[in-house]
Each structure stands twice: as structure tokens, then as C-alpha cells.
Amino acid sequence: MKSFQRIRSFLRWGKWMGIALILITFLNGCTTSNRVNSSVPSAEQGVIDLREWLWNEDGIVPLSGTWGFEWYANTDNPDMVTSVIASNLKVPGTWGKLHMEDGQPLKDQGYGVYQLKILHQIQRDNMMAIRLPNISTAYELFIDGSLVVARGNVGEKASQTIPFQMPATVFFETKSAETDLKLVVANYDHRRGGIPTAIVMGNADHIQKLQIRHAAQELIIFGCLIMIGFYHIGLYILRRKEITNLLFALLCLFVGIRMGLIGEGFIVQWLHMSNWGMAIRFEYIAFVLSGWTGFGYIQKMYPHEIKGVWFKISSYCAALLIFIVIVVPPITFTSMIIIYQLFILLSSVRMLVGLVQSAIRRREGAKLALIGLAGFVLTIVNDILFYNGWWLSIDLVPFGLLFLIVMNSFIISLRFSLTYEKAEQMSAELTEWNNSLEVRIAERTDELQKSNMTLEDAKVDLERMEQSRSELVSNISHDLRTPITLLQGYLEALRDNVITEPQQRDNTIKLMLTKVEGLNALIQDLFDLSVLEARQVVLSLENIPLTGWKERLVEQYGMEMQAKGIHFECKLVSEFSISNSVTIDIRRMDRVFANLLYNAIRYTPEGGSIIITMGAMPNRHCVEVTVADSGTGIETEDLSQVFDRFYKKDKSRHSSSGGSGLGLSIAKEIVELHSGEIRAYNQERGGSAFQIILPLSD
């Protein structure tokens, strides 16, 4: 099991490392200078001012902006005169997406001359360099009037032009503070002409490092693809039933071949392939076959989600596209690039749908394949936009394919690892069953004992609940039976004419009515308590200022306290209390204070005092209300039980109590219904106190 977890952990790390590798590669390939983009100079009207550019500190600068441009509207017809149109043109940019200054659109096929004057500091001890990308499809670069590099054969007519695309690096010395560049470009064989990506300039050291970095990136990816491809060919030779290994190997090899033909063009250089038409045919064929083998690989991996008929359709489409590449000239099939890209994109979308279904059904490795394919589809979208001249970028499909291949390598590795893991796990389980049967029995016995202890605890809880219920019934029965027994006795006395005097008869009837009222009050208290405990009460909340609440309590109880000879006072103890208020149901809160104050009156002797204090505490967002008396106090052991239902003991302050024992329980429920707290304690100077904490109004 630990081995399986290590595999999972490795695959998670591998996934994120692959994503990071793609991002780092992309960012490194796009970095040109150390300055913020807004401070990089730009060419204007064929002139770029680099006199403040510090080559050693600021690094490489793209020669982007508006170059001088001459367009040769030429033809192969010798009877027609070639006309020259002078203008300015944005660089980088493909001809078919650009317009002359007069608004005239350019064709992707033609002949043009770019010119740029570079103003810079004289570099006496520092050799400079210019890095040229793949320019469609033949070009010559002149520096200060001297031809320094050429790719293919540039001619004003199609018959005079020999295409050959390859990046180049030119090293030169600056003899003055100005350098004139002249770039002659001809394209009659490719669907797009012009300069698709930026030309960069820097000192020789920086440009050389850039060239080495680009070459290293492509060689690393190219080498990885080739090694992975041959490795899986070996796996297929060892186990012919695994056709997925062969398809995966072909996918790696075709992607590697295509990558070797574009970019730095390593395969073209190694094979001395001077025929540009043959190289681009191989590139397109490898592009189609990589999509076809990739689709076949995913279909064989998840045949339940992607039926075999889809692979047949993909095969027919791939064969047709390859046939077109073989029989038509490059200008034709390169102009159909959108069809080839759609073939890859639609195949990828169908694979995405199948992988989403596989991931939902928890197929083995489906999530990793889905992540890899999603990253690959993003690079396809990028390349469609890039190759159609809709935005400036670089060719990212090789990186996306590499990411997809890495993810699928993880899947294959995972499948092999899981196979060995399952075999080892089954062997370990058999050994464990044979060697640890007694341990398992002991574990089951412990579990049964724990279950028995749980049942014992539940039994004790049920007994406690039953005892509580019995006490409740007993208390209710006692509080109901006593007045009913007295009523029965009085009624029998009246029936048997034991009580005959009118005055005595009236007193007896009054006493009976008092007992009936007590029974009604007890029943009402029981009903109110049950409703409060069930939280079925709807509060009628009002925003009551503390000053108004204080005056209300004085008005309700002041005269009664004075009549009983008890000093009564209600006061605000905080300067914040005057301006603060509480949101309460005033009618129900009146009942709380009625229970508290009448209890206090019952146990406070004549000449004693009852003090109500109210204090707002804004830092705690609450108000504290205390009802304190100078009575007999509460026994320490009774403090934790005074809010229990029917709690009455024949000692301390309860010795003379005639209440039902429900008043404090009702008070507690009402306070808690207001999101408050209530507690009882004894004061140091004597007497008891009840403290209520309620939230302040917002």
C-alpha cells in the first residue's frame, strides 16, 4: 500500500513538474530583454534609437516597430513592368495581414525589401549580433550595404526564387554610431510571407546564449521524444498484444521528426536537406501522422468511451490529407493549413469528450490523460492563431505534444506499477491471512467488547433519562395532587354540611378558587415551558433603549417594593448605556424580570434592598443586567440546579417557597431564545444575584 501511495505521489509531482517545465520553456523562449516592456525602444518610420540602450545590462532588444518597406508588384510575364511601392510596414507581421500606409493590402506571395536605420553607441570592443527567425521563404540580409547572410535564392519573380527556411545568427562589428539593415524577402511557395516573429539584436555574448538556449530546448525535447519512442517500440516487441505501446512509440517519433524539421531545423542540417519542398512535405506528413497515432493510442486505451469507428474515420481523413501533401505543390497544401489544424483539433476534442467520460467512470489513468490532452489542445489553439497571423507567439504544439506524451508515459508506467503492486498486495494479503488469523479474531473480540461498552453507556443514559422522566412525573403529580386533594376535602365538607356558617362557607369557596388559580398557573407554566424548549415561540422583537427599559422596570415594581418596605433601585452603570439599546420581546422579558423580582421579594426581609443594574459593553457588543438582593442567598450546592424544572428544596431560600418551581426554567429559556445567557451566584456581602447578558442592537 505504501508503494502504491508513493506511485500516486510521484505522478502528482510529475504532473505539476511537467506543467512547470512547459511554462518555463515558453517563458525562456519568449524573453528578449531585461527591461520592462514599456521601456523597450520601438522602430518608427524605419529608424530605431538605441543610443540609451546598455547592451551589457539591458540585454537583447527586439527590432520591432515600423520599418521602411518597398513592395515589388511583379509578375512572371516579361511584357509587364515591375512597379515599386515605397511605404512603411510593421515588423513582425505576415504580409497577408498587413496594409501599406495608403491602405493597400499586401499579398502573401511577392517580393519586398525592408530597411531599418539603427542609432546606437559605438561598440569598439564589443561585437554585435542579430538573430533572424524563419522568414518565408527566402531572404538576404545586408548590413551597411554588405551581404552577410542568405537563405535560399531571392528573386523578384517566382521563377527566380528558390525557397529555403532556416534561422540565422549574424555577427558584425559596428564602425560608427549608425547601422543600416536591408532585408530582402521573397515568397512564392508558402501560404504566408513576411517576418512572422521578431528579429532581435544584442551583443555577441547575449545572442549566442539565446541561440544556445533555443537549441538546447529543442534538442532536449527532441531527444526525449526519440528515446521514449524507441523505448516503447521495445515494449511492443516484447509484448505484441499491447498495440498501445506501438501507437505511443509512433506518436513520439512523428512528433520528434516534425520538431526536427521546424525551429532550428536540426534534421535539415544533419541530412544536408537543401530541398525545401521535400522538408515541408515531411513536416506536414509528420504532423498528420502524429495526430492520427495519438487518436489511435487514446482510442485503444479507452475503447468503451471512444468506439473503433472513430479511429477508422480518423484514418481515412489522415490518408486524404497525406495524399494532398504528396500530390499538390507546397503553396497549395500550406494554404490549407486550417484544414490540417482542424483535423488535429477535432480529433483532440473527440478525445477530450472520451477522456471526460473515462474520468467520470474512474478509468485507470484517465485523469492524467485528460490533463495532458487539455494542455495539448491549448497549444493547438495557440498555433492556429499564430500560423494564421492572428497574434504573435511561437510554435507551442511540440511542447504541448511533449506534455501529452509525458502524461501518457506516466499512465503506462502507472499501469505496469499497478500490475506489480496488485500482485504484491495479493501475495501479502494471503500471507497475512495465514499468519494473523488469531490477531484478527482478537481484533474482532476487542470490537465486540467496545460495542458492549457502548451499549452499557447507552443503557446508563437511558436509565438516567427514565429517572429524570420519573422525577418529572412525580413532581407534576405532587404539584397537582396536593391542591386537588384539598379541593376534594373542601367539596366533601360542603356536601356533608360540615361547613354551615355563611362566613366560613365564603372563606372556603375563596380558598378553593385560589387553589384552582394555582392549578391553572401551573398548567400554563408547563405549557409555556414546553413551547419555549421546543423553540416554537415567535418573538415580537422591538428596539428598546436601555434608558426606556430602566424606566419601565421602575414604573412596574417601584411602588410595590416601597409598600413592602424594600429599597428598590434600577440604574445604568456605564456612560455607553445611555445611547445603546437592545432588541427584545418586551412582553416576554417582563415575565423574566417578574420571576426574578418576585423570587427576590420572597426571600428579602423588610428593610432589605433589591438593585437592578444595566451596563452596556460595546467592546463585547452586549449588555449586562444584574438583579441583586440582600436576602438569604442560595446554598452553594444548589447554584447549578436553580434553573432545573420543579427544583424546590425545603432549605435555604426555598424553604417558604410557594411557587411551582418552573419560573426560573422559563426565565432561562426566554433569555436563551434572545441569544443571551443567565446565571446565578452569591454576593460576597450577602444575598444572591442573577446576571443576564444580551446582545446589543446593531
XYZ file of C-alpha atoms in Angstrom:
698
model
C 0.000 0.000 0.000
C 2.860 2.375 0.782
C 4.365 1.629 -2.619
C 1.051 2.487 -4.267
C 0.904 5.797 -2.393
C 4.463 6.601 -3.470
C 3.462 5.976 -7.092
C 0.487 8.299 -6.738
C 2.649 10.959 -5.099
C 5.259 10.638 -7.862
C 2.620 11.018 -10.547
C 1.167 14.124 -8.893
C 4.610 15.695 -8.669
C 5.356 14.651 -12.233
C 2.165 16.303 -13.453
C 2.985 19.655 -11.871
C 6.651 19.422 -12.871
C 5.562 18.850 -16.470
C 3.328 21.914 -16.376
C 6.116 23.972 -14.824
C 8.554 22.732 -17.490
C 6.238 23.834 -20.296
C 5.742 27.265 -18.710
C 9.452 27.762 -18.053
C 10.329 26.705 -21.588
C 7.749 29.047 -23.051
C 8.832 31.992 -20.905
C 12.521 31.412 -21.603
C 11.831 31.223 -25.318
C 9.903 34.492 -25.240
C 12.314 36.511 -23.098
C 14.292 39.068 -25.104
C 15.336 41.826 -22.734
C 15.826 42.543 -19.057
C 13.858 45.793 -19.156
C 10.180 46.339 -18.546
C 8.282 46.055 -21.838
C 7.156 49.692 -21.738
C 10.764 50.926 -21.799
C 11.935 48.869 -24.804
C 12.554 51.167 -27.831
C 10.460 50.668 -30.944
C 11.239 51.444 -34.568
C 9.413 54.402 -36.111
C 9.447 55.343 -39.791
C 12.363 52.994 -40.442
C 14.533 54.288 -37.568
C 15.115 52.795 -34.102
C 17.022 54.791 -31.471
C 19.148 52.538 -29.225
C 21.640 55.160 -28.067
C 20.464 54.844 -24.462
C 20.342 51.053 -24.587
C 23.060 49.475 -22.406
C 23.858 46.234 -24.190
C 25.611 44.501 -21.290
C 22.960 45.401 -18.696
C 19.738 45.603 -20.727
C 20.437 42.543 -22.866
C 18.741 41.728 -26.150
C 16.323 44.127 -27.858
C 13.700 43.214 -30.479
C 13.936 45.326 -33.636
C 10.154 45.646 -33.754
C 8.120 48.561 -34.937
C 7.702 50.342 -38.288
C 10.412 49.597 -40.888
C 10.885 51.212 -44.250
C 9.442 48.927 -46.940
C 9.396 48.631 -50.715
C 6.896 46.303 -52.318
C 7.561 44.960 -55.816
C 4.322 44.284 -57.623
C 5.933 41.806 -60.026
C 4.828 39.098 -62.405
C 6.360 36.261 -64.393
C 5.075 37.882 -67.584
C 8.183 39.516 -69.205
C 5.987 42.010 -71.051
C 4.787 43.592 -67.804
C 6.896 46.144 -65.955
C 7.622 45.627 -62.263
C 6.333 48.515 -60.174
C 7.800 49.539 -56.817
C 5.667 50.919 -53.987
C 7.572 52.677 -51.172
C 5.949 52.670 -47.765
C 6.447 51.734 -44.109
C 5.449 48.375 -42.674
C 5.007 46.910 -39.201
C 7.525 44.239 -38.128
C 6.900 41.476 -37.179
C 3.878 40.613 -39.265
C 2.905 38.457 -42.213
C 2.169 40.201 -45.493
C -1.366 38.941 -45.880
C -2.333 40.508 -42.554
C -0.713 43.921 -43.171
C -1.546 47.012 -45.200
C 0.587 49.683 -46.805
C 0.380 53.237 -45.500
C -2.123 54.111 -48.233
C -4.340 51.238 -47.053
C -3.439 48.892 -49.907
C -3.392 45.273 -48.655
C -0.404 43.036 -49.311
C -0.410 39.562 -50.768
C 1.401 36.742 -49.014
C 3.226 35.941 -52.250
C 5.625 38.525 -53.593
C 8.911 40.350 -53.152
C 9.715 43.074 -50.633
C 12.656 44.997 -49.232
C 12.770 46.012 -45.556
C 15.107 48.782 -44.385
C 15.977 49.915 -40.862
C 18.441 52.502 -39.565
C 19.769 51.653 -36.065
C 21.139 54.508 -33.944
C 23.390 53.233 -31.170
C 26.578 53.889 -29.254
C 29.822 52.910 -30.941
C 30.852 49.465 -29.740
C 34.609 49.385 -30.287
C 35.415 46.358 -28.123
C 32.062 44.644 -28.312
C 30.992 42.575 -31.317
C 27.253 42.772 -32.072
C 24.903 40.114 -33.410
C 21.447 39.802 -34.969
C 19.227 36.736 -34.637
C 16.903 36.113 -37.603
C 13.921 33.730 -37.293
C 12.438 31.535 -40.004
C 11.420 34.036 -42.704
C 9.163 32.837 -45.504
C 10.646 31.613 -47.658
C 13.914 33.108 -48.926
C 15.800 36.158 -47.756
C 19.046 38.123 -47.878
C 20.352 40.396 -45.124
C 22.640 43.358 -45.859
C 24.443 45.280 -43.109
C 25.794 48.663 -44.168
C 25.450 47.571 -47.807
C 27.287 44.236 -47.422
C 25.532 40.877 -47.828
C 26.052 38.969 -44.570
C 23.618 36.055 -44.793
C 21.232 34.483 -47.303
C 18.709 31.657 -47.140
C 17.598 30.229 -50.439
C 17.744 32.272 -53.626
C 15.890 35.613 -53.619
C 14.372 36.767 -56.871
C 11.815 39.319 -57.976
C 9.928 36.599 -59.829
C 8.730 33.170 -58.802
C 10.906 31.520 -61.429
C 13.998 33.165 -59.948
C 13.286 32.245 -56.291
C 14.451 29.093 -54.545
C 12.845 28.756 -51.096
C 14.789 27.674 -48.016
C 13.692 28.438 -44.449
C 16.252 28.368 -41.673
C 17.003 30.743 -38.757
C 20.350 32.512 -38.819
C 22.669 34.408 -36.490
C 24.883 37.197 -37.888
C 27.881 38.636 -36.006
C 29.284 42.029 -37.028
C 31.322 44.968 -35.805
C 29.921 48.497 -35.593
C 32.176 51.058 -37.246
C 30.025 54.083 -36.493
C 27.027 55.171 -34.403
C 24.644 54.081 -37.181
C 23.968 50.681 -38.702
C 21.802 50.216 -41.786
C 19.904 46.966 -42.240
C 18.422 45.855 -45.515
C 16.387 42.666 -45.567
C 15.210 41.354 -48.942
C 12.407 38.771 -48.691
C 10.769 36.725 -51.427
C 7.955 34.224 -51.096
C 6.179 32.365 -53.905
C 5.977 28.875 -52.403
C 4.405 29.252 -48.943
C 0.944 30.372 -47.900
C 2.360 33.277 -45.901
C 5.241 35.641 -46.493
C 6.994 38.251 -44.413
C 8.544 38.192 -40.957
C 6.256 36.246 -38.582
C 8.341 36.700 -35.406
C 10.648 39.385 -34.062
C 14.232 39.949 -35.206
C 16.426 40.558 -32.144
C 19.757 42.328 -31.684
C 22.315 42.301 -28.889
C 25.964 41.852 -28.194
C 27.553 38.641 -29.403
C 27.545 37.025 -25.978
C 23.813 37.543 -25.356
C 22.754 36.445 -28.838
C 24.955 33.371 -28.624
C 23.397 32.456 -25.276
C 19.933 32.930 -26.792
C 20.826 30.676 -29.728
C 22.278 28.024 -27.422
C 19.217 28.169 -25.182
C 16.832 27.696 -28.099
C 18.953 24.856 -29.486
C 19.217 23.196 -26.075
C 15.463 23.390 -25.527
C 14.706 21.800 -28.860
C 17.425 19.159 -28.519
C 16.232 18.174 -25.045
C 12.648 17.788 -26.219
C 13.730 16.093 -29.451
C 15.943 13.651 -27.534
C 13.206 12.878 -25.003
C 10.709 12.129 -27.758
C 13.091 9.855 -29.660
C 14.141 7.944 -26.514
C 10.562 7.481 -25.334
C 9.592 6.312 -28.829
C 12.287 3.649 -29.099
C 11.651 2.535 -25.519
C 8.001 1.796 -26.279
C 8.919 0.077 -29.539
C 10.985 -2.260 -27.388
C 7.994 -2.813 -25.084
C 5.846 -3.637 -28.106
C 8.411 -6.126 -29.433
C 8.423 -7.888 -26.035
C 4.627 -7.951 -25.812
C 2.907 -7.787 -29.210
C -0.585 -7.756 -27.697
C -0.038 -4.250 -26.373
C -0.743 -2.304 -29.588
C -0.944 0.862 -27.479
C 2.818 0.710 -26.981
C 3.395 0.775 -30.763
C 0.969 3.654 -31.314
C 2.525 5.616 -28.478
C 6.020 4.999 -29.877
C 4.965 6.205 -33.339
C 3.373 9.286 -31.780
C 6.664 10.177 -30.093
C 8.710 9.561 -33.245
C 6.434 11.555 -35.569
C 6.349 14.487 -33.148
C 10.135 14.319 -32.870
C 10.561 14.256 -36.653
C 8.306 17.275 -37.116
C 10.132 19.180 -34.416
C 13.483 18.382 -36.046
C 12.220 19.849 -39.313
C 10.980 23.176 -37.903
C 12.501 25.628 -35.448
C 16.274 25.233 -35.536
C 15.894 22.590 -38.267
C 18.291 20.010 -36.828
C 17.200 17.214 -39.158
C 17.541 19.506 -42.179
C 21.055 20.412 -41.082
C 22.120 16.855 -40.224
C 20.869 15.415 -43.533
C 22.013 18.443 -45.585
C 18.471 18.609 -46.919
C 18.571 21.516 -49.362
C 15.194 20.733 -50.961
C 12.770 22.954 -49.041
C 9.737 21.393 -50.727
C 10.679 17.912 -49.519
C 11.319 19.156 -45.973
C 7.950 20.864 -45.681
C 6.160 17.816 -47.105
C 7.772 15.648 -44.432
C 6.764 18.238 -41.828
C 3.077 18.143 -42.806
C 3.043 14.356 -43.102
C 4.582 14.001 -39.648
C 2.022 16.498 -38.312
C -0.906 14.460 -39.656
C 0.523 11.110 -38.542
C 1.199 12.396 -35.025
C -2.490 13.346 -34.720
C -3.579 10.007 -36.164
C -1.362 7.879 -33.903
C -2.316 9.983 -30.875
C -6.015 9.415 -31.569
C -5.423 5.698 -32.097
C -3.492 5.452 -28.844
C -6.280 7.095 -26.772
C -8.947 5.025 -28.572
C -7.148 1.769 -27.760
C -6.659 2.877 -24.151
C -10.354 3.698 -23.625
C -12.330 1.706 -26.231
C -15.588 1.846 -24.276
C -15.710 5.644 -24.443
C -14.241 6.068 -27.984
C -15.585 3.469 -30.397
C -13.433 1.930 -33.125
C -15.459 3.610 -35.869
C -13.969 6.953 -34.828
C -10.459 5.598 -35.397
C -11.493 4.443 -38.875
C -12.809 7.918 -39.696
C -9.564 9.418 -38.406
C -7.549 7.012 -40.579
C -9.466 7.954 -43.751
C -9.037 11.675 -43.038
C -5.305 11.268 -42.335
C -4.797 9.302 -45.568
C -6.584 12.003 -47.590
C -4.544 14.814 -46.043
C -1.263 12.957 -46.670
C -2.282 12.293 -50.280
C -2.880 16.030 -50.752
C 0.591 16.806 -49.341
C 2.217 14.365 -51.757
C 0.476 15.381 -54.981
C -0.022 19.159 -54.760
C 2.649 21.912 -54.598
C 3.562 23.422 -51.204
C 1.768 26.698 -51.912
C -1.474 24.734 -52.156
C -1.305 22.479 -49.120
C 0.292 25.169 -46.902
C -2.673 27.396 -47.773
C -4.881 24.596 -46.428
C -3.199 24.671 -43.010
C -6.511 25.409 -41.293
C -7.837 22.032 -42.529
C -4.849 20.203 -41.044
C -5.207 22.126 -37.798
C -8.936 21.361 -37.668
C -8.158 17.660 -38.161
C -5.919 17.745 -35.087
C -8.315 19.979 -33.130
C -11.439 17.900 -33.855
C -9.569 14.700 -33.062
C -8.453 16.252 -29.785
C -11.994 17.387 -28.930
C -13.317 13.856 -29.519
C -10.536 12.508 -27.327
C -11.364 15.100 -24.650
C -15.002 14.017 -24.591
C -13.971 10.377 -24.277
C -11.455 11.140 -21.523
C -14.007 13.176 -19.562
C -16.346 10.184 -19.692
C -13.483 7.903 -18.672
C -12.567 10.169 -15.758
C -16.196 10.232 -14.581
C -16.253 6.428 -14.756
C -12.898 6.337 -12.899
C -10.964 4.567 -15.648
C -7.346 3.912 -14.838
C -5.100 6.862 -15.775
C -7.956 8.843 -17.359
C -7.348 11.956 -15.278
C -3.673 12.138 -16.223
C -4.505 11.657 -19.893
C -7.191 14.335 -19.656
C -4.750 16.839 -18.144
C -2.141 16.126 -20.812
C -4.626 16.387 -23.667
C -6.144 19.612 -22.291
C -2.685 21.209 -22.269
C -2.086 19.958 -25.821
C -5.390 21.443 -27.063
C -4.398 24.823 -25.633
C -1.159 24.752 -27.630
C -3.120 23.798 -30.771
C -5.354 26.831 -30.306
C -2.239 28.974 -29.819
C -0.674 27.630 -33.032
C -3.859 28.101 -35.063
C -3.874 31.754 -34.047
C -0.110 32.043 -34.622
C 0.101 30.333 -38.019
C -2.873 32.285 -39.300
C -1.220 35.557 -38.241
C -3.952 36.432 -35.717
C -1.484 37.031 -32.875
C 2.253 36.984 -32.203
C 3.539 33.913 -30.438
C 5.775 30.890 -31.051
C 5.094 27.322 -32.191
C 3.950 25.573 -28.992
C 2.488 22.338 -30.424
C 5.752 20.384 -29.888
C 5.740 21.428 -26.247
C 2.060 20.535 -25.897
C 2.665 17.160 -27.508
C 5.640 16.581 -25.242
C 3.460 17.359 -22.229
C 0.794 14.959 -23.539
C 3.434 12.299 -24.121
C 4.882 12.764 -20.635
C 1.420 12.375 -19.090
C 0.771 9.230 -21.111
C 4.195 7.883 -20.173
C 3.081 8.258 -16.586
C -0.104 6.340 -17.428
C 1.831 3.436 -18.945
C 4.251 3.451 -16.026
C 1.289 3.569 -13.674
C -0.306 0.553 -15.331
C 2.868 -1.509 -15.037
C 3.370 -0.353 -11.455
C -0.222 -1.119 -10.508
C 0.057 -4.598 -12.017
C 3.108 -5.382 -9.894
C 1.509 -3.631 -6.930
C -1.640 -5.756 -7.173
C 0.376 -8.950 -7.428
C 2.486 -7.994 -4.409
C -0.597 -6.906 -2.498
C -2.402 -10.189 -3.161
C 0.653 -12.148 -2.041
C 0.969 -10.026 1.095
C -2.728 -10.427 1.875
C -2.539 -14.227 1.570
C 0.479 -14.278 3.860
C -1.297 -12.002 6.297
C -4.421 -14.178 6.332
C -2.319 -17.236 7.021
C -0.171 -15.691 9.744
C -2.525 -13.348 11.539
C -5.851 -15.163 11.893
C -5.601 -15.078 15.693
C -4.817 -11.372 15.587
C -7.930 -10.768 13.523
C -10.040 -12.772 15.984
C -8.593 -10.722 18.839
C -9.393 -7.527 16.959
C -12.979 -8.676 16.411
C -13.225 -9.539 20.115
C -11.988 -6.070 21.055
C -14.516 -4.533 18.713
C -17.310 -6.580 20.321
C -16.157 -5.509 23.781
C -16.139 -1.881 22.698
C -19.622 -2.316 21.248
C -20.749 -3.886 24.530
C -19.300 -0.930 26.470
C -21.120 1.447 24.128
C -24.360 -0.418 24.788
C -23.697 -0.225 28.549
C -23.178 3.527 28.299
C -26.371 3.834 26.278
C -28.186 1.770 28.942
C -26.934 4.077 31.689
C -28.053 7.105 29.685
C -31.491 5.576 29.169
C -31.772 4.797 32.887
C -30.787 8.373 33.699
C -33.381 9.674 31.245
C -36.005 7.350 32.720
C -35.138 8.548 36.219
C -35.432 12.154 35.079
C -38.783 11.390 33.470
C -39.992 9.667 36.644
C -38.953 12.631 38.746
C -40.707 14.989 36.365
C -43.926 12.948 36.514
C -43.593 12.704 40.277
C -43.143 16.454 40.626
C -46.086 17.171 38.340
C -48.204 14.582 40.177
C -47.265 16.071 43.556
C -47.972 19.642 42.498
C -51.328 18.585 41.024
C -52.393 16.088 43.702
C -51.924 18.406 46.695
C -54.372 21.147 45.629
C -56.786 18.596 44.174
C -56.827 16.710 47.481
C -57.590 19.937 49.354
C -60.313 20.808 46.844
C -61.820 17.357 47.284
C -61.831 17.765 51.073
C -63.484 21.190 50.938
C -66.102 19.962 48.485
C -66.949 16.928 50.648
C -67.234 19.227 53.675
C -69.621 21.471 51.775
C -71.608 18.475 50.513
C -71.973 16.955 54.008
C -72.917 20.343 55.520
C -69.896 20.237 57.782
C -69.411 23.913 56.965
C -72.760 25.662 57.561
C -71.938 29.183 58.609
C -72.151 31.619 55.638
C -68.909 33.399 56.514
C -66.979 30.145 56.808
C -68.590 28.879 53.577
C -67.469 32.034 51.684
C -63.936 31.712 53.013
C -63.826 28.062 51.934
C -65.014 28.908 48.416
C -62.395 31.678 48.146
C -59.712 29.242 49.257
C -60.873 26.714 46.642
C -60.758 29.370 43.915
C -57.205 30.220 44.981
C -56.194 26.572 44.598
C -57.871 26.399 41.169
C -55.999 29.526 40.062
C -52.764 27.939 41.259
C -53.519 24.827 39.206
C -54.226 26.966 36.136
C -50.946 28.861 36.642
C -49.034 25.563 36.937
C -50.607 24.178 33.778
C -49.895 27.434 31.926
C -46.266 27.376 33.113
C -45.873 23.790 31.906
C -47.319 24.714 28.526
C -45.126 27.813 28.189
C -42.006 25.874 29.159
C -42.670 23.102 26.650
C -43.247 25.648 23.856
C -40.075 27.526 24.779
C -37.956 24.354 24.917
C -39.293 23.305 21.504
C -38.278 26.721 20.123
C -41.769 27.202 18.694
C -42.151 30.721 20.041
C -42.234 33.640 17.608
C -40.740 36.707 19.279
C -42.183 40.178 18.736
C -38.849 41.983 18.742
C -38.552 45.709 19.417
C -35.577 48.039 19.624
C -35.715 49.171 23.300
C -33.279 51.860 24.596
C -31.700 50.916 27.927
C -32.960 54.163 29.454
C -36.539 53.311 28.458
C -36.206 49.746 29.781
C -34.931 51.072 33.128
C -37.861 53.477 33.478
C -40.317 50.666 32.618
C -38.976 48.436 35.421
C -39.092 51.297 37.963
C -42.673 52.080 36.965
C -43.768 48.420 37.240
C -42.149 47.472 40.555
C -41.182 50.693 42.375
C -44.431 51.262 44.323
C -44.831 47.556 45.193
C -41.296 47.415 46.583
C -41.899 50.577 48.597
C -45.130 49.090 50.013
C -43.230 46.000 51.184
C -40.585 48.124 52.859
C -37.799 47.092 50.432
C -35.358 49.587 48.955
C -35.568 49.238 45.135
C -33.249 50.861 42.632
C -32.723 50.458 38.875
C -29.682 52.243 37.396
C -27.364 52.476 34.377
C -23.706 51.940 35.322
C -21.907 52.811 32.064
C -21.674 56.027 30.081
C -22.251 53.949 26.921
C -25.564 52.657 28.302
C -27.422 55.928 27.696
C -27.051 55.748 23.899
C -27.341 51.968 23.451
C -30.363 49.707 23.062
C -31.366 46.044 22.904
C -33.665 44.171 20.546
C -36.062 42.115 22.710
C -39.627 40.854 23.038
C -40.514 43.228 25.877
C -43.597 41.246 26.988
C -41.661 38.021 27.453
C -38.728 39.835 29.033
C -41.220 41.338 31.531
C -42.022 37.774 32.578
C -38.326 37.054 33.140
C -37.997 40.035 35.489
C -41.317 39.204 37.183
C -39.944 35.737 38.082
C -36.601 37.123 39.234
C -38.008 40.066 41.218
C -40.815 38.133 42.945
C -38.295 35.465 43.954
C -36.090 38.252 45.311
C -39.041 39.828 47.179
C -39.953 36.441 48.674
C -36.514 35.991 50.235
C -35.627 39.610 51.054
C -36.673 40.764 54.541
C -38.304 44.113 55.215
C -35.667 46.844 55.188
C -33.587 44.953 52.624
C -32.745 46.064 49.122
C -33.128 44.883 45.524
C -30.847 46.566 42.973
C -31.084 46.238 39.150
C -28.003 47.428 37.238
C -27.694 47.750 33.457
C -24.335 48.264 31.735
C -23.542 48.328 28.022
C -20.190 46.843 26.933
C -19.592 47.907 23.295
C -16.247 46.070 23.093
C -18.126 42.801 23.690
C -21.243 44.008 21.823
C -23.514 43.086 24.719
C -25.402 44.497 27.702
C -25.124 43.067 31.231
C -28.213 43.224 33.503
C -27.889 42.160 37.168
C -30.730 41.627 39.681
C -29.136 41.560 43.171
C -30.869 41.270 46.567
C -29.801 41.335 50.210
C -31.754 38.208 51.118
C -30.714 34.819 52.460
C -28.755 33.776 49.371
C -28.572 30.359 47.685
C -26.820 27.294 49.012
C -23.607 26.630 47.059
C -24.674 23.118 46.046
C -27.975 24.499 44.716
C -26.495 27.141 42.404
C -26.069 24.737 39.485
C -29.653 23.442 39.796
C -31.784 26.539 40.374
C -32.790 26.647 36.689
C -33.947 22.995 36.625
C -37.645 22.296 36.278
C -39.541 21.716 39.561
C -36.390 22.298 41.519
C -37.583 23.112 45.059
C -35.827 22.070 48.240
C -37.042 22.613 51.762
C -33.926 24.552 52.788
C -32.246 27.944 52.379
C -34.260 30.442 50.354
C -36.697 27.769 49.086
C -37.993 26.806 52.469
C -41.007 29.065 52.295
C -41.482 28.987 48.565
C -44.993 28.501 47.272
C -44.083 28.629 43.570
C -44.303 25.868 41.001
C -40.541 25.529 40.525
C -40.850 26.457 36.847
C -40.303 30.211 36.960
C -36.520 30.194 36.668
C -36.637 27.487 33.981
C -38.995 29.665 31.936
C -36.770 32.699 32.513
C -33.715 30.767 31.302
C -35.477 29.597 28.119
C -36.676 33.125 27.280
C -33.191 34.608 27.744
C -31.574 31.920 25.594
C -34.270 32.487 22.954
C -32.902 36.049 22.761
C -29.364 34.618 22.159
C -28.468 35.556 25.720
C -27.158 33.920 28.898
C -28.341 33.852 32.519
C -26.544 32.665 35.649
C -26.964 32.818 39.432
C -24.323 33.479 42.085
C -23.977 34.665 45.687
C -22.579 38.084 46.511
C -19.656 38.497 48.877
C -21.630 40.906 51.114
C -24.587 38.508 51.244
C -27.625 37.864 49.174
C -27.934 36.389 45.728
C -27.651 37.847 42.219
C -28.885 36.851 38.779
C -26.840 38.080 35.816
C -28.354 38.337 32.304
C -26.211 39.031 29.199
C -27.997 40.079 25.992
C -26.591 41.245 22.625
C -26.711 44.952 21.836
C -28.732 46.164 18.874
C -26.745 46.624 15.632
